[in-house]
Amino acid sequence: MRTVKGRPDHIVVVGAGLAGLSAAIHLAGRGRAVTVIERAAVPGGRMGRLDLNGCRIDTGPTVLTMPELIDEIFDAVGEQTGDRLELMPVVPAYRAQFADGRTLDVHSDEHTMAHAITEFAGADQAEGYRRLRDWLTRLYHAEFDRFIATNFDSPLSMLTPALAKLAALGGFGNWDRRVARFITDPDLRRVFTFQSLYAGVAPDRALAAYAVIAYMDTVAGVYFPRGGMRAVPDALAAAAEAAGVRFHYQTTVTALAREGARVHAVHTDRGDRIACDAVVLTTERHRTYALLGHRSRRPIPVVAAPSAAVLHVSCDPLEIPHHSLLFGAAWQSAFHDIIGDGRVPSDPSLLVTRPTAGDPTLAPEGRDLLYILAPVPNLERGRIDWPRFGIDYAEQVLDIVRKRLGPSALRGAQLLRVVTPTDWAARDMLSGSPFALAHTFAQTGPFRPANMIRGIDNAVLAGASTVPGVGIPPVLISGRLAADRVTGPVRSGAARRPGNPAHSYH
């Protein structure tokens, strides 16, 4: 495995998002001096925050899975998650509501979920679920350590017996068709394939290997931190500072000083020149390449994932779970509208998150807080005038939520903020997509933009646009992979996997 040559003693990490915090903590735990430079006033990156009208709003991801990865990061500096962060299981993980009015609560407990499916679609589908769950579990164990959580220097380095095992499990087939082998009810299949949205690919176009995302939430379970999602980067930053990591907030990197193939200092907008032996860059890919003076050698341009419009809403109290999936009748055509035609779907499927279900203090007393996500085209695919269209579209989405949740939903609703692809683009996200690069075959595994660049010896990349990919678990892993590139791999004996009795949350 390619690593930074020599012994880098001082590393500058650019960006205090989850990838940067993960890299910084792992490096600090390995005895390196670390400085983190962050342009915002607080840590978090894409896991952003907004305080408005007495509400503490999470502006980034809302579904937290695989908390053992957070355990591993804290363990790198001799800490425990529970000392910094309270993670609560979300039960049910989701409530799925379909166009015909049927609902299904999605549970990570096998027996509870099988019982719910029996009532929803019959005993045959419940038996199919049990077989699907077994396949997802075997897929996860075949894929996680050997592919997702591993650095590769080239596609040839994947040619191992583990690759044959993954192929035998059907990992290089089609996600939707693979799930259909176990479950024939088309509505029920959506519960185990909608996650392809996070990968930026329609279910009928996605590799079955990405069904591991369905394992993460429907088998391993969903969690929520007390204090909101912002509590995660806050806790990681506190642990990093306790381990000696130095933070420079409200500071932007303006240039990297290079001599030949090595970066030897970082320049900031405050006039600082910070010398370093290596640098970990978690900035957006195009910004990273600009700082490095690098031009991509990929034969075809990278493809951004679809985007999302997000509505932040305050309303009278609601009786709905933490996460609700409101599926429209149009499923395949909605993906075609977004990815193929570049238009907003007329019958969208929505994710409605109610964080106040987990922590009522996130909104004023007697109010609920909602995060409503509608998939939409990115700015490259769609030619939509979002500054003019955004509010009208938000009202359309609110009308859909009212129709699907019932007349009592959204009473006293106040639309606090609408976030559109234009807003994501203003934060420097490629094509206005918060989901970074789509996980097409050409942007998967060793074909995804690498975390080290030829011709530059001591710069390492981390974040959603490099390996292993998009989502909280991959981004946390990307920070550890970056640390491995700097120091060489270090295996922590405290890393846990789901089902280990030593791993528990209350």
Coordinates of C-alpha atoms in Angstrom, one line a residue:
M1 CA 0.0 0.0 0.0
R2 CA 1.3 3.4 -0.9
T3 CA 2.0 5.7 2.1
V4 CA 3.6 9.0 2.8
K5 CA 7.3 8.5 2.8
G6 CA 9.4 9.1 5.9
R7 CA 7.9 9.9 9.3
P8 CA 5.5 12.8 9.0
D9 CA 5.4 14.3 12.5
H10 CA 3.1 17.3 11.9
I11 CA 0.0 16.9 9.7
V12 CA -2.4 19.6 8.7
V13 CA -6.0 18.5 8.1
V14 CA -8.0 20.8 6.0
G15 CA -11.7 20.6 7.0
A16 CA -13.4 19.7 10.3
G17 CA -16.1 17.6 8.8
L18 CA -16.5 14.0 9.9
A19 CA -13.7 12.9 7.6
G20 CA -11.3 15.5 8.9
L21 CA -12.2 14.8 12.5
S22 CA -11.8 11.1 12.0
A23 CA -8.4 11.6 10.3
A24 CA -7.2 14.0 13.0
I25 CA -8.2 11.7 15.9
H26 CA -6.6 8.6 14.3
L27 CA -3.4 10.6 13.6
A28 CA -3.3 12.0 17.1
G29 CA -3.8 8.6 18.6
R30 CA -0.7 7.5 16.6
G31 CA 1.5 10.1 18.2
R32 CA 1.4 12.7 15.4
A33 CA 1.0 16.5 16.0
V34 CA -2.2 17.6 14.1
T35 CA -3.6 21.0 13.2
V36 CA -7.1 21.3 11.7
I37 CA -8.1 24.3 9.6
E38 CA -11.8 24.9 9.2
R39 CA -13.5 27.7 7.3
A40 CA -16.7 27.6 9.5
A41 CA -17.0 28.7 13.1
V42 CA -17.8 25.1 14.3
P43 CA -17.0 21.6 13.3
G44 CA -19.3 19.4 11.2
G45 CA -18.8 20.1 7.5
R46 CA -21.8 18.6 5.6
M47 CA -23.2 17.7 9.0
G48 CA -24.2 21.4 9.5
R49 CA -26.5 23.3 11.9
L50 CA -28.8 26.2 12.0
D51 CA -30.4 27.9 15.0
L52 CA -33.6 29.6 14.0
N53 CA -36.8 30.7 15.9
G54 CA -35.8 28.7 19.0
C55 CA -35.1 25.5 16.9
R56 CA -31.8 23.7 16.7
I57 CA -31.8 22.4 13.2
D58 CA -29.6 19.8 11.6
T59 CA -29.0 20.8 8.0
G60 CA -27.1 17.7 6.8
P61 CA -27.6 14.0 7.2
T62 CA -30.2 12.8 9.6
V63 CA -29.9 9.0 9.5
L64 CA -27.0 7.7 11.7
T65 CA -26.0 4.1 11.4
M66 CA -22.9 2.0 12.3
P67 CA -22.1 3.7 15.6
E68 CA -19.3 1.2 16.2
L69 CA -17.3 3.3 13.7
I70 CA -17.6 6.2 16.1
D71 CA -16.5 3.9 18.9
E72 CA -13.4 3.1 16.9
I73 CA -12.5 6.7 16.5
F74 CA -12.9 7.5 20.2
D75 CA -10.9 4.4 21.0
A76 CA -8.0 5.7 18.9
V77 CA -7.3 8.3 21.6
G78 CA -8.3 6.1 24.5
E79 CA -11.8 7.4 25.0
Q80 CA -15.3 5.9 25.0
T81 CA -18.2 7.1 23.0
G82 CA -20.5 7.2 26.0
D83 CA -18.3 9.6 27.8
R84 CA -18.8 12.2 25.1
L85 CA -22.0 11.3 23.2
E86 CA -25.3 9.7 24.0
L87 CA -26.6 7.7 21.1
M88 CA -30.2 6.4 21.3
P89 CA -31.7 3.6 19.1
V90 CA -34.4 4.8 16.8
V91 CA -37.3 2.3 17.0
P92 CA -38.8 1.8 14.5
A93 CA -35.9 2.7 12.2
Y94 CA -38.5 4.0 9.7
R95 CA -42.2 4.0 9.1
A96 CA -42.8 3.3 5.4
Q97 CA -46.1 4.7 4.0
F98 CA -47.2 3.7 0.6
A99 CA -49.5 5.3 -2.0
D100 CA -52.3 2.9 -1.3
G101 CA -52.4 3.9 2.4
R102 CA -50.6 0.8 3.7
T103 CA -47.9 1.4 6.3
L104 CA -45.0 -0.7 7.6
D105 CA -42.8 -0.1 10.6
V106 CA -39.2 -1.1 9.7
H107 CA -37.4 -2.8 12.6
S108 CA -33.8 -4.0 12.9
D109 CA -34.9 -6.8 15.2
E110 CA -35.5 -9.9 12.9
H111 CA -38.5 -11.4 14.7
T112 CA -40.3 -8.0 15.1
M113 CA -39.7 -7.2 11.5
A114 CA -40.8 -10.6 10.3
H115 CA -44.0 -10.3 12.2
A116 CA -44.7 -6.9 10.8
I117 CA -44.1 -8.1 7.2
T118 CA -46.4 -11.1 7.8
E119 CA -49.2 -8.7 8.6
F120 CA -48.2 -6.3 5.7
A121 CA -47.7 -8.8 2.9
G122 CA -48.1 -12.4 4.2
A123 CA -45.9 -15.2 5.6
D124 CA -44.2 -15.9 2.3
Q125 CA -42.8 -12.4 2.1
A126 CA -41.7 -12.7 5.8
E127 CA -39.8 -15.8 4.9
G128 CA -38.2 -14.0 2.0
Y129 CA -37.2 -11.2 4.3
R130 CA -35.4 -13.7 6.6
R131 CA -33.4 -15.0 3.6
L132 CA -32.8 -11.5 2.4
R133 CA -31.5 -10.5 5.9
D134 CA -29.1 -13.5 5.8
W135 CA -27.8 -12.4 2.4
L136 CA -27.4 -8.8 3.5
T137 CA -25.4 -9.9 6.5
R138 CA -23.2 -12.2 4.5
L139 CA -22.7 -9.4 1.9
Y140 CA -21.7 -7.0 4.7
H141 CA -19.1 -9.4 6.2
A142 CA -17.7 -10.2 2.8
E143 CA -17.4 -6.6 1.8
F144 CA -16.8 -4.3 4.8
D145 CA -13.2 -5.1 5.9
R146 CA -11.8 -6.2 2.6
F147 CA -13.3 -3.6 0.3
I148 CA -15.1 -0.7 2.0
A149 CA -12.6 -0.2 4.8
T150 CA -9.4 -0.9 2.8
N151 CA -7.1 1.2 0.8
F152 CA -6.4 0.1 -2.8
D153 CA -3.6 1.3 -5.0
S154 CA -5.1 -0.1 -8.3
P155 CA -8.0 -2.3 -9.5
L156 CA -5.4 -5.2 -9.7
S157 CA -5.0 -5.1 -5.9
M158 CA -8.6 -6.2 -5.6
L159 CA -7.9 -9.5 -7.3
T160 CA -8.0 -11.6 -4.2
P161 CA -10.1 -14.6 -3.0
A162 CA -12.4 -12.1 -1.2
L163 CA -13.4 -10.7 -4.6
A164 CA -14.5 -14.1 -5.8
K165 CA -16.5 -14.5 -2.6
L166 CA -18.2 -11.1 -3.2
A167 CA -18.9 -12.1 -6.8
A168 CA -20.4 -15.5 -5.6
L169 CA -22.8 -13.5 -3.4
G170 CA -24.0 -11.6 -6.4
G171 CA -22.3 -8.3 -5.4
F172 CA -21.7 -7.4 -9.0
G173 CA -25.3 -8.0 -10.1
N174 CA -28.2 -5.6 -10.0
W175 CA -29.4 -4.4 -6.5
D176 CA -33.1 -4.4 -7.3
R177 CA -33.2 -7.7 -9.1
R178 CA -31.2 -9.3 -6.3
V179 CA -33.7 -8.2 -3.7
A180 CA -36.5 -9.4 -5.9
R181 CA -35.1 -12.9 -5.6
F182 CA -36.2 -12.8 -2.0
I183 CA -39.2 -10.4 -1.9
T184 CA -41.8 -10.3 -4.7
D185 CA -44.0 -7.6 -3.2
P186 CA -42.9 -4.4 -5.1
D187 CA -43.8 -2.1 -2.2
L188 CA -41.9 -4.1 0.3
R189 CA -38.8 -4.2 -2.0
R190 CA -38.6 -0.4 -1.8
V191 CA -37.8 -0.6 1.9
F192 CA -34.6 -2.5 1.0
T193 CA -33.7 -0.5 -2.2
F194 CA -34.6 3.1 -1.6
Q195 CA -31.1 3.5 0.0
S196 CA -29.7 3.6 -3.5
L197 CA -30.6 7.3 -3.4
Y198 CA -27.7 7.8 -1.0
A199 CA -25.4 6.2 -3.6
G200 CA -26.8 8.5 -6.3
V201 CA -28.1 5.7 -8.6
A202 CA -31.5 4.3 -9.3
P203 CA -32.1 0.8 -7.7
D204 CA -32.5 -0.9 -11.1
R205 CA -29.1 0.6 -12.1
A206 CA -27.1 0.1 -8.8
L207 CA -24.6 -2.6 -8.1
A208 CA -25.9 -5.2 -5.6
A209 CA -22.8 -4.6 -3.6
Y210 CA -24.4 -1.3 -2.4
A211 CA -27.2 -3.2 -0.8
V212 CA -24.8 -3.2 2.2
I213 CA -26.3 0.3 2.9
A214 CA -29.7 -1.5 3.4
Y215 CA -27.9 -3.8 5.9
M216 CA -26.7 -0.8 7.8
D217 CA -30.1 0.6 8.6
T218 CA -32.5 -2.3 8.3
V219 CA -30.3 -4.9 10.1
A220 CA -27.6 -3.0 12.1
G221 CA -30.1 -0.3 13.1
V222 CA -30.5 3.5 13.2
Y223 CA -29.4 5.8 16.0
F224 CA -29.9 9.4 17.1
P225 CA -27.6 11.5 19.3
R226 CA -29.1 13.5 22.1
G227 CA -28.7 17.2 21.2
G228 CA -29.1 16.5 17.5
M229 CA -26.8 15.3 14.8
R230 CA -24.4 18.3 15.5
A231 CA -23.6 16.5 18.8
V232 CA -21.4 14.0 16.8
P233 CA -18.9 16.5 15.3
D234 CA -19.0 18.4 18.6
A235 CA -18.0 15.3 20.6
L236 CA -15.3 14.3 18.1
A237 CA -13.8 17.7 18.1
A238 CA -13.8 17.8 21.9
A239 CA -12.0 14.4 22.0
A240 CA -9.5 15.6 19.3
E241 CA -8.7 18.8 21.3
A242 CA -8.2 16.7 24.5
A243 CA -5.7 14.6 22.5
G244 CA -3.7 17.7 21.6
V245 CA -5.2 18.5 18.1
R246 CA -5.1 22.2 17.4
F247 CA -8.1 23.8 15.6
H248 CA -8.2 27.0 13.6
Y249 CA -11.9 27.9 12.9
Q250 CA -13.1 30.6 10.6
T251 CA -10.0 30.1 8.6
T252 CA -9.7 29.3 4.9
V253 CA -6.8 27.6 3.2
T254 CA -5.8 29.8 0.3
A255 CA -2.7 28.0 -1.0
L256 CA -0.4 25.0 -0.5
A257 CA 3.3 25.6 -0.7
R258 CA 5.0 22.9 -2.7
E259 CA 8.6 21.9 -3.5
G260 CA 8.5 19.3 -6.2
A261 CA 6.3 16.4 -5.2
R262 CA 5.8 17.5 -1.5
V263 CA 3.6 20.0 0.2
H264 CA 5.6 21.7 3.0
A265 CA 3.3 24.5 4.2
V266 CA -0.3 25.7 4.2
H267 CA -1.2 29.3 3.7
T268 CA -4.5 30.8 5.1
D269 CA -6.6 33.9 4.6
R270 CA -5.4 35.1 7.9
G271 CA -1.9 35.4 6.6
D272 CA -0.6 32.4 8.4
R273 CA 1.9 30.0 7.0
I274 CA 1.7 26.6 8.8
A275 CA 4.5 24.3 8.1
C276 CA 3.7 20.6 7.8
D277 CA 5.1 17.2 6.9
A278 CA 1.9 16.0 5.3
V279 CA -1.6 17.3 4.5
V280 CA -5.0 15.7 4.6
L281 CA -7.5 17.5 2.4
T282 CA -11.2 17.0 2.9
T283 CA -12.3 19.9 0.7
E284 CA -14.5 19.3 -2.3
R285 CA -12.7 17.4 -5.0
H286 CA -12.5 20.3 -7.4
R287 CA -11.2 22.6 -4.7
T288 CA -8.7 20.1 -3.5
Y289 CA -7.3 19.7 -7.1
A290 CA -7.1 23.4 -7.5
L291 CA -5.1 23.8 -4.3
L292 CA -2.8 21.1 -5.4
G293 CA -2.5 22.4 -9.0
H294 CA -3.6 19.0 -10.2
R295 CA -5.5 18.2 -13.3
S296 CA -7.6 15.0 -13.3
R297 CA -6.4 12.2 -15.7
R298 CA -9.7 10.4 -15.7
P299 CA -10.7 9.6 -19.3
I300 CA -14.3 10.7 -18.6
P301 CA -15.5 13.5 -16.3
V302 CA -16.9 12.6 -12.9
V303 CA -20.6 12.4 -12.4
A304 CA -22.3 14.1 -9.5
A305 CA -25.1 12.4 -7.6
P306 CA -28.7 13.7 -7.8
S307 CA -29.4 16.6 -5.4
A308 CA -32.1 17.2 -2.8
A309 CA -34.4 20.0 -1.8
V310 CA -34.7 20.1 2.0
L311 CA -37.5 21.9 4.0
H312 CA -37.1 22.8 7.6
V313 CA -40.5 23.1 9.2
S314 CA -41.8 23.9 12.7
C315 CA -45.3 22.7 13.5
D316 CA -47.8 21.7 16.2
P317 CA -47.0 18.3 17.8
L318 CA -47.3 15.3 15.5
E319 CA -47.7 11.6 16.2
I320 CA -45.3 10.2 13.7
P321 CA -42.0 8.3 14.2
H322 CA -38.5 9.7 14.0
H323 CA -38.1 8.8 10.3
S324 CA -41.0 8.4 7.8
L325 CA -40.6 7.3 4.2
L326 CA -43.6 8.6 2.2
F327 CA -43.5 6.7 -1.0
G328 CA -45.3 8.0 -4.1
A329 CA -47.1 5.7 -6.6
A330 CA -44.5 6.5 -9.2
W331 CA -41.2 4.8 -8.3
Q332 CA -39.1 3.9 -11.3
S333 CA -40.4 7.0 -13.3
A334 CA -39.4 9.3 -10.4
F335 CA -35.8 8.2 -10.7
H336 CA -36.0 8.6 -14.5
D337 CA -37.4 12.1 -14.0
I338 CA -34.5 13.1 -11.7
I339 CA -31.6 11.3 -13.2
G340 CA -32.6 11.0 -16.9
D341 CA -34.8 14.0 -17.7
G342 CA -33.5 16.5 -15.1
R343 CA -36.8 17.5 -13.7
V344 CA -38.6 17.3 -10.3
P345 CA -40.9 14.3 -10.2
S346 CA -44.6 15.0 -10.1
D347 CA -45.1 12.2 -7.6
P348 CA -42.0 12.2 -5.4
S349 CA -41.0 9.9 -2.6
L350 CA -40.0 11.9 0.5
L351 CA -38.0 11.3 3.7
V352 CA -39.6 13.1 6.7
T353 CA -37.4 13.2 9.8
R354 CA -38.8 14.4 13.1
P355 CA -35.8 14.9 15.3
T356 CA -37.9 16.1 18.2
A357 CA -39.1 12.5 18.5
G358 CA -35.6 11.7 19.9
D359 CA -34.9 15.0 21.6
P360 CA -37.9 17.4 22.3
T361 CA -35.5 20.2 23.4
L362 CA -34.5 20.8 19.8
A363 CA -37.7 22.9 19.3
P364 CA -39.6 25.3 21.7
E365 CA -42.0 23.6 24.1
G366 CA -45.2 22.5 22.3
R367 CA -43.6 22.5 18.8
D368 CA -42.2 19.8 16.6
L369 CA -39.4 20.1 14.2
L370 CA -39.4 18.4 10.7
Y371 CA -36.7 17.9 8.1
I372 CA -38.3 17.0 4.8
L373 CA -36.1 15.8 2.0
A374 CA -37.2 15.6 -1.6
P375 CA -34.8 14.1 -4.2
V376 CA -34.3 16.5 -7.2
P377 CA -31.9 16.8 -10.1
N378 CA -28.5 18.3 -9.6
L379 CA -27.6 21.5 -11.4
E380 CA -25.8 19.8 -14.2
R381 CA -28.7 17.5 -15.1
G382 CA -31.6 19.9 -14.4
R383 CA -32.0 23.4 -15.7
I384 CA -34.3 24.7 -12.9
D385 CA -34.3 28.3 -11.7
W386 CA -34.2 27.4 -8.0
P387 CA -34.1 31.0 -6.6
R388 CA -37.5 31.6 -8.3
F389 CA -38.9 28.0 -8.1
G390 CA -37.7 27.0 -4.7
I391 CA -40.5 28.4 -2.5
D392 CA -43.3 27.3 -4.9
Y393 CA -41.8 23.8 -4.9
A394 CA -41.6 23.8 -1.2
E395 CA -45.3 24.5 -1.0
Q396 CA -46.0 21.7 -3.4
V397 CA -44.0 19.3 -1.1
L398 CA -45.8 20.5 2.0
D399 CA -49.1 19.8 0.2
I400 CA -47.9 16.3 -0.6
V401 CA -47.0 15.7 3.0
R402 CA -50.4 16.9 4.2
K403 CA -52.2 14.5 1.8
R404 CA -50.1 11.5 2.8
L405 CA -50.0 12.1 6.6
G406 CA -53.6 13.2 6.9
P407 CA -55.5 16.4 7.5
S408 CA -54.1 16.9 11.0
A409 CA -50.5 17.0 9.8
L410 CA -48.6 20.2 9.7
R411 CA -51.0 22.2 11.7
G412 CA -49.5 25.5 12.7
A413 CA -46.7 24.9 10.2
Q414 CA -44.0 27.5 9.8
L415 CA -41.6 27.0 6.9
L416 CA -38.3 28.0 8.5
R417 CA -35.8 27.4 5.6
V418 CA -35.7 25.9 2.2
V419 CA -32.4 24.5 0.9
T420 CA -32.1 23.8 -2.8
P421 CA -29.3 22.7 -5.2
T422 CA -28.4 26.4 -5.6
D423 CA -27.7 26.6 -1.9
W424 CA -25.6 23.4 -2.0
A425 CA -23.6 24.9 -4.9
A426 CA -23.0 28.1 -2.9
R427 CA -21.2 25.8 -0.4
D428 CA -18.9 24.6 -3.2
M429 CA -20.6 21.3 -3.7
L430 CA -20.2 19.8 -7.2
S431 CA -23.3 20.4 -9.4
G432 CA -25.2 21.5 -6.3
S433 CA -25.4 18.0 -4.9
P434 CA -24.9 17.2 -1.1
F435 CA -24.4 13.6 -2.1
A436 CA -21.0 14.2 -3.9
L437 CA -20.1 11.7 -6.7
A438 CA -22.6 9.1 -7.8
H439 CA -21.6 5.5 -7.1
T440 CA -21.7 4.4 -10.8
F441 CA -19.5 1.5 -11.7
A442 CA -16.9 3.9 -13.0
Q443 CA -16.9 5.7 -9.6
T444 CA -16.9 2.6 -7.4
G445 CA -14.1 1.1 -5.3
P446 CA -10.7 1.4 -7.0
F447 CA -12.3 3.3 -9.9
R448 CA -13.5 6.1 -7.6
P449 CA -11.1 9.1 -7.3
A450 CA -8.2 7.9 -5.2
N451 CA -7.1 9.3 -1.9
M452 CA -3.5 9.8 -3.1
I453 CA -2.5 11.5 -6.3
R454 CA 0.3 10.5 -8.6
G455 CA 3.1 13.0 -8.5
I456 CA 2.3 14.3 -5.0
D457 CA 4.0 12.4 -2.2
N458 CA 2.5 13.7 1.0
A459 CA -1.0 14.9 0.3
V460 CA -3.9 12.6 1.1
L461 CA -7.6 13.1 0.4
A462 CA -10.6 12.2 2.5
G463 CA -14.4 12.8 2.4
A464 CA -17.4 11.9 0.3
S465 CA -15.7 12.4 -3.1
T466 CA -13.0 9.9 -2.6
V467 CA -12.9 6.3 -1.3
P468 CA -15.0 4.6 0.0
G469 CA -17.8 7.0 -0.8
V470 CA -20.9 8.9 0.4
G471 CA -22.7 8.7 3.8
I472 CA -21.7 8.9 7.4
P473 CA -20.1 5.5 7.7
P474 CA -18.0 5.8 4.5
V475 CA -16.9 9.3 5.3
L476 CA -15.8 8.3 8.8
I477 CA -13.9 5.4 7.3
S478 CA -12.3 7.7 4.7
G479 CA -10.7 9.6 7.6
R480 CA -9.1 6.4 8.9
L481 CA -8.0 5.4 5.5
A482 CA -6.3 8.8 5.1
A483 CA -4.5 8.3 8.4
D484 CA -3.4 4.9 7.2
R485 CA -1.9 6.5 4.1
V486 CA 0.1 8.8 6.4
T487 CA 1.4 6.4 9.0
G488 CA 0.8 3.0 7.6
P489 CA -2.2 0.9 8.7
V490 CA -2.9 0.4 12.4
R491 CA -5.5 -2.1 13.5
S492 CA -7.4 -1.3 16.7
G493 CA -8.4 -4.2 18.8
A494 CA -11.3 -2.3 20.1
A495 CA -13.1 -2.0 16.8
R496 CA -16.4 -3.7 17.1
R497 CA -19.0 -5.1 14.8
P498 CA -22.8 -5.3 15.2
G499 CA -23.9 -8.1 17.5
N500 CA -20.9 -7.9 19.7
P501 CA -22.3 -7.8 23.3
A502 CA -19.6 -5.4 24.3
H503 CA -21.2 -2.8 22.0
S504 CA -24.4 -1.4 23.4
Y505 CA -26.3 1.9 23.6
H506 CA -29.2 3.0 25.8

